[in-house]
Amino acid sequence: MIKVISADISALTRSAEQQIFALNQDFKLLATVSDANSLIEKCRNLKPDLVLCSSDIPNLKNALKILFFDLKLKIILLKENSTKNKKFWGITEIEKPNLISMSPKDIKNFFCELKKNYTDSTKQEKMLPICELKQEKKNLQPKKSKFDILLIG
């Protein structure tokens, strides 16, 4: 069972999530929250396997850094008008569904997509932010020096 914490500013969406997650035995919704501070606090206390987060949460960028880098959580970001699945830092971004008016087939597809993205993220190595990737490339280049020094201790 995959333990989930969900964050969305809409109380109606959070209520719909609770009802939808109750229908699926592969996922257990531990908590729903409406802001970044509550999300961090719940994640620290409840230790979910997966964080499902709406992109419209205020102060989300800082929260994502804490959740991903400090707490090492797997995160799926639900974003309006996302045309395809994207990854940044190792966080998967998918199209935000309208949870309030989902058909049973849509609900099934939603859980299939969540499970696939969760499974894929557990198989992949941690992805580095772009700035770290650039720094890594710089570090791979040999430094030119006039002298080669060998220290023997």
PDB file of C-alpha atoms in Angstrom:
ATOM      1  CA  MET A   1       0.000   0.000   0.000  1.00  0.00           C
ATOM      2  CA  ILE A   2       1.330   3.415  -1.000  1.00  0.00           C
ATOM      3  CA  LYS A   3       0.841   6.037   1.731  1.00  0.00           C
ATOM      4  CA  VAL A   4      -0.099   9.469   0.338  1.00  0.00           C
ATOM      5  CA  ILE A   5      -0.397  13.020   1.616  1.00  0.00           C
ATOM      6  CA  SER A   6      -2.245  15.407  -0.674  1.00  0.00           C
ATOM      7  CA  ALA A   7      -2.098  19.203  -0.838  1.00  0.00           C
ATOM      8  CA  ASP A   8      -4.655  21.422  -2.563  1.00  0.00           C
ATOM      9  CA  ILE A   9      -6.021  24.874  -1.733  1.00  0.00           C
ATOM     10  CA  SER A  10      -9.587  23.881  -2.636  1.00  0.00           C
ATOM     11  CA  ALA A  11     -11.616  22.322   0.192  1.00  0.00           C
ATOM     12  CA  LEU A  12     -13.937  20.787  -2.408  1.00  0.00           C
ATOM     13  CA  THR A  13     -11.009  19.082  -4.167  1.00  0.00           C
ATOM     14  CA  ARG A  14      -9.621  17.799  -0.855  1.00  0.00           C
ATOM     15  CA  SER A  15     -13.009  16.322  -0.029  1.00  0.00           C
ATOM     16  CA  ALA A  16     -13.219  14.680  -3.466  1.00  0.00           C
ATOM     17  CA  GLU A  17      -9.713  13.235  -2.985  1.00  0.00           C
ATOM     18  CA  GLN A  18     -10.751  11.642   0.300  1.00  0.00           C
ATOM     19  CA  GLN A  19     -13.718   9.957  -1.389  1.00  0.00           C
ATOM     20  CA  ILE A  20     -11.696   8.854  -4.437  1.00  0.00           C
ATOM     21  CA  PHE A  21      -8.788   7.466  -2.425  1.00  0.00           C
ATOM     22  CA  ALA A  22     -11.237   5.480  -0.283  1.00  0.00           C
ATOM     23  CA  LEU A  23     -12.140   3.531  -3.455  1.00  0.00           C
ATOM     24  CA  ASN A  24      -8.608   2.277  -4.112  1.00  0.00           C
ATOM     25  CA  GLN A  25      -6.813  -0.342  -2.039  1.00  0.00           C
ATOM     26  CA  ASP A  26      -3.346   0.337  -3.480  1.00  0.00           C
ATOM     27  CA  PHE A  27      -3.228   3.810  -1.910  1.00  0.00           C
ATOM     28  CA  LYS A  28      -3.928   5.088   1.593  1.00  0.00           C
ATOM     29  CA  LEU A  29      -4.565   8.820   1.973  1.00  0.00           C
ATOM     30  CA  LEU A  30      -2.940   9.795   5.277  1.00  0.00           C
ATOM     31  CA  ALA A  31      -3.902  13.467   5.216  1.00  0.00           C
ATOM     32  CA  THR A  32      -4.998  16.365   3.053  1.00  0.00           C
ATOM     33  CA  VAL A  33      -3.644  19.867   3.600  1.00  0.00           C
ATOM     34  CA  SER A  34      -4.216  23.306   2.124  1.00  0.00           C
ATOM     35  CA  ASP A  35      -0.869  25.085   2.551  1.00  0.00           C
ATOM     36  CA  ALA A  36       2.875  24.522   2.287  1.00  0.00           C
ATOM     37  CA  ASN A  37       3.637  24.722   6.020  1.00  0.00           C
ATOM     38  CA  SER A  38       0.995  22.113   6.873  1.00  0.00           C
ATOM     39  CA  LEU A  39       2.299  19.931   4.060  1.00  0.00           C
ATOM     40  CA  ILE A  40       5.840  19.963   5.447  1.00  0.00           C
ATOM     41  CA  GLU A  41       4.618  19.328   9.004  1.00  0.00           C
ATOM     42  CA  LYS A  42       2.354  16.404   8.002  1.00  0.00           C
ATOM     43  CA  CYS A  43       5.107  14.872   5.861  1.00  0.00           C
ATOM     44  CA  ARG A  44       7.597  15.053   8.720  1.00  0.00           C
ATOM     45  CA  ASN A  45       5.143  13.477  11.160  1.00  0.00           C
ATOM     46  CA  LEU A  46       3.343  10.898   8.997  1.00  0.00           C
ATOM     47  CA  LYS A  47       6.202   9.889   6.646  1.00  0.00           C
ATOM     48  CA  PRO A  48       4.258   9.218   3.430  1.00  0.00           C
ATOM     49  CA  ASP A  49       5.604   7.262   0.464  1.00  0.00           C
ATOM     50  CA  LEU A  50       4.208   9.809  -1.971  1.00  0.00           C
ATOM     51  CA  VAL A  51       3.154  13.462  -1.929  1.00  0.00           C
ATOM     52  CA  LEU A  52       0.433  14.493  -4.365  1.00  0.00           C
ATOM     53  CA  CYS A  53       0.528  18.251  -4.625  1.00  0.00           C
ATOM     54  CA  SER A  54      -1.387  20.881  -6.579  1.00  0.00           C
ATOM     55  CA  SER A  55       0.861  23.481  -8.204  1.00  0.00           C
ATOM     56  CA  ASP A  56      -1.283  26.370  -6.938  1.00  0.00           C
ATOM     57  CA  ILE A  57      -0.245  26.007  -3.288  1.00  0.00           C
ATOM     58  CA  PRO A  58       1.346  29.278  -2.034  1.00  0.00           C
ATOM     59  CA  ASN A  59       5.073  29.012  -1.159  1.00  0.00           C
ATOM     60  CA  LEU A  60       5.223  25.648  -2.881  1.00  0.00           C
ATOM     61  CA  LYS A  61       8.727  26.034  -4.317  1.00  0.00           C
ATOM     62  CA  ASN A  62      10.379  26.188  -0.885  1.00  0.00           C
ATOM     63  CA  ALA A  63       8.203  23.358   0.398  1.00  0.00           C
ATOM     64  CA  LEU A  64       9.176  21.157  -2.554  1.00  0.00           C
ATOM     65  CA  LYS A  65      12.852  21.743  -1.819  1.00  0.00           C
ATOM     66  CA  ILE A  66      12.359  20.583   1.773  1.00  0.00           C
ATOM     67  CA  LEU A  67      10.191  17.604   0.806  1.00  0.00           C
ATOM     68  CA  PHE A  68      12.513  16.435  -1.948  1.00  0.00           C
ATOM     69  CA  PHE A  69      16.003  17.244  -0.678  1.00  0.00           C
ATOM     70  CA  ASP A  70      15.595  17.036   3.106  1.00  0.00           C
ATOM     71  CA  LEU A  71      12.824  14.462   3.542  1.00  0.00           C
ATOM     72  CA  LYS A  72      13.672  12.499   0.341  1.00  0.00           C
ATOM     73  CA  LEU A  73      10.000  12.096  -0.603  1.00  0.00           C
ATOM     74  CA  LYS A  74       8.565  11.122  -3.955  1.00  0.00           C
ATOM     75  CA  ILE A  75       6.374  13.927  -5.287  1.00  0.00           C
ATOM     76  CA  ILE A  76       3.800  14.136  -8.044  1.00  0.00           C
ATOM     77  CA  LEU A  77       2.899  17.710  -8.889  1.00  0.00           C
ATOM     78  CA  LEU A  78      -0.565  18.262 -10.367  1.00  0.00           C
ATOM     79  CA  LYS A  79      -0.471  21.224 -12.713  1.00  0.00           C
ATOM     80  CA  GLU A  80      -3.179  22.888 -14.796  1.00  0.00           C
ATOM     81  CA  ASN A  81      -2.641  22.709 -18.578  1.00  0.00           C
ATOM     82  CA  SER A  82       0.331  20.372 -18.399  1.00  0.00           C
ATOM     83  CA  THR A  83       0.636  18.850 -21.865  1.00  0.00           C
ATOM     84  CA  LYS A  84       2.827  15.921 -20.907  1.00  0.00           C
ATOM     85  CA  ASN A  85       4.558  14.368 -17.949  1.00  0.00           C
ATOM     86  CA  LYS A  86       7.624  16.389 -17.041  1.00  0.00           C
ATOM     87  CA  LYS A  87      10.314  15.817 -14.470  1.00  0.00           C
ATOM     88  CA  PHE A  88      12.415  18.321 -12.569  1.00  0.00           C
ATOM     89  CA  TRP A  89      14.659  17.421  -9.633  1.00  0.00           C
ATOM     90  CA  GLY A  90      13.024  13.988  -9.923  1.00  0.00           C
ATOM     91  CA  ILE A  91       9.567  15.426  -9.222  1.00  0.00           C
ATOM     92  CA  THR A  92       6.975  14.289 -11.755  1.00  0.00           C
ATOM     93  CA  GLU A  93       4.523  16.847 -13.103  1.00  0.00           C
ATOM     94  CA  ILE A  94       1.225  15.604 -14.550  1.00  0.00           C
ATOM     95  CA  GLU A  95      -2.020  17.191 -15.748  1.00  0.00           C
ATOM     96  CA  LYS A  96      -4.303  18.086 -12.847  1.00  0.00           C
ATOM     97  CA  PRO A  97      -7.549  16.137 -13.203  1.00  0.00           C
ATOM     98  CA  ASN A  98     -10.952  17.511 -12.300  1.00  0.00           C
ATOM     99  CA  LEU A  99     -11.436  15.239  -9.319  1.00  0.00           C
ATOM    100  CA  ILE A 100     -14.935  16.510  -8.662  1.00  0.00           C
ATOM    101  CA  SER A 101     -16.442  15.289 -11.946  1.00  0.00           C
ATOM    102  CA  MET A 102     -14.392  12.161 -12.676  1.00  0.00           C
ATOM    103  CA  SER A 103     -16.056   9.088 -14.140  1.00  0.00           C
ATOM    104  CA  PRO A 104     -15.173   5.644 -12.714  1.00  0.00           C
ATOM    105  CA  LYS A 105     -12.977   5.058 -15.779  1.00  0.00           C
ATOM    106  CA  ASP A 106     -11.187   8.398 -15.217  1.00  0.00           C
ATOM    107  CA  ILE A 107     -10.612   7.490 -11.577  1.00  0.00           C
ATOM    108  CA  LYS A 108      -9.126   4.133 -12.574  1.00  0.00           C
ATOM    109  CA  ASN A 109      -6.830   5.829 -15.120  1.00  0.00           C
ATOM    110  CA  PHE A 110      -5.799   8.421 -12.541  1.00  0.00           C
ATOM    111  CA  PHE A 111      -4.718   5.721 -10.079  1.00  0.00           C
ATOM    112  CA  CYS A 112      -2.914   3.815 -12.833  1.00  0.00           C
ATOM    113  CA  GLU A 113      -0.973   6.962 -13.710  1.00  0.00           C
ATOM    114  CA  LEU A 114      -0.165   7.660 -10.047  1.00  0.00           C
ATOM    115  CA  LYS A 115       1.045   4.112  -9.519  1.00  0.00           C
ATOM    116  CA  LYS A 116       3.125   4.152 -12.721  1.00  0.00           C
ATOM    117  CA  ASN A 117       4.784   7.467 -11.834  1.00  0.00           C
ATOM    118  CA  TYR A 118       5.401   6.340  -8.256  1.00  0.00           C
ATOM    119  CA  THR A 119       6.924   3.053  -9.453  1.00  0.00           C
ATOM    120  CA  ASP A 120       9.048   4.823 -12.078  1.00  0.00           C
ATOM    121  CA  SER A 121      10.358   7.287  -9.500  1.00  0.00           C
ATOM    122  CA  THR A 122      11.413   4.502  -7.142  1.00  0.00           C
ATOM    123  CA  LYS A 123      13.450   2.876  -9.923  1.00  0.00           C
ATOM    124  CA  GLN A 124      15.311   6.030 -10.960  1.00  0.00           C
ATOM    125  CA  GLU A 125      18.319   7.479  -9.266  1.00  0.00           C
ATOM    126  CA  LYS A 126      17.910  10.883  -7.664  1.00  0.00           C
ATOM    127  CA  MET A 127      17.949  13.582 -10.330  1.00  0.00           C
ATOM    128  CA  LEU A 128      19.989  16.690  -9.658  1.00  0.00           C
ATOM    129  CA  PRO A 129      18.746  20.234 -10.175  1.00  0.00           C
ATOM    130  CA  ILE A 130      19.981  21.888 -13.359  1.00  0.00           C
ATOM    131  CA  CYS A 131      22.459  24.135 -11.515  1.00  0.00           C
ATOM    132  CA  GLU A 132      24.026  21.072  -9.864  1.00  0.00           C
ATOM    133  CA  LEU A 133      24.172  19.262 -13.202  1.00  0.00           C
ATOM    134  CA  LYS A 134      26.066  22.205 -14.719  1.00  0.00           C
ATOM    135  CA  GLN A 135      28.446  22.205 -11.766  1.00  0.00           C
ATOM    136  CA  GLU A 136      28.965  18.442 -12.141  1.00  0.00           C
ATOM    137  CA  LYS A 137      29.908  18.936 -15.814  1.00  0.00           C
ATOM    138  CA  LYS A 138      32.402  21.644 -14.833  1.00  0.00           C
ATOM    139  CA  ASN A 139      33.958  19.315 -12.261  1.00  0.00           C
ATOM    140  CA  LEU A 140      34.443  16.630 -14.907  1.00  0.00           C
ATOM    141  CA  GLN A 141      36.694  18.888 -16.982  1.00  0.00           C
ATOM    142  CA  PRO A 142      40.377  18.426 -16.089  1.00  0.00           C
ATOM    143  CA  LYS A 143      41.935  21.570 -14.702  1.00  0.00           C
ATOM    144  CA  LYS A 144      44.997  22.727 -16.559  1.00  0.00           C
ATOM    145  CA  SER A 145      47.974  23.456 -14.399  1.00  0.00           C
ATOM    146  CA  LYS A 146      51.640  24.174 -14.939  1.00  0.00           C
ATOM    147  CA  PHE A 147      52.599  21.736 -12.231  1.00  0.00           C
ATOM    148  CA  ASP A 148      51.542  18.257 -11.216  1.00  0.00           C
ATOM    149  CA  ILE A 149      52.091  17.757  -7.510  1.00  0.00           C
ATOM    150  CA  LEU A 150      52.007  14.388  -5.821  1.00  0.00           C
ATOM    151  CA  LEU A 151      51.743  14.491  -2.056  1.00  0.00           C
ATOM    152  CA  ILE A 152      52.751  11.373  -0.177  1.00  0.00           C
ATOM    153  CA  GLY A 153      51.690  11.330   3.427  1.00  0.00           C
TER     154      GLY A 153
END
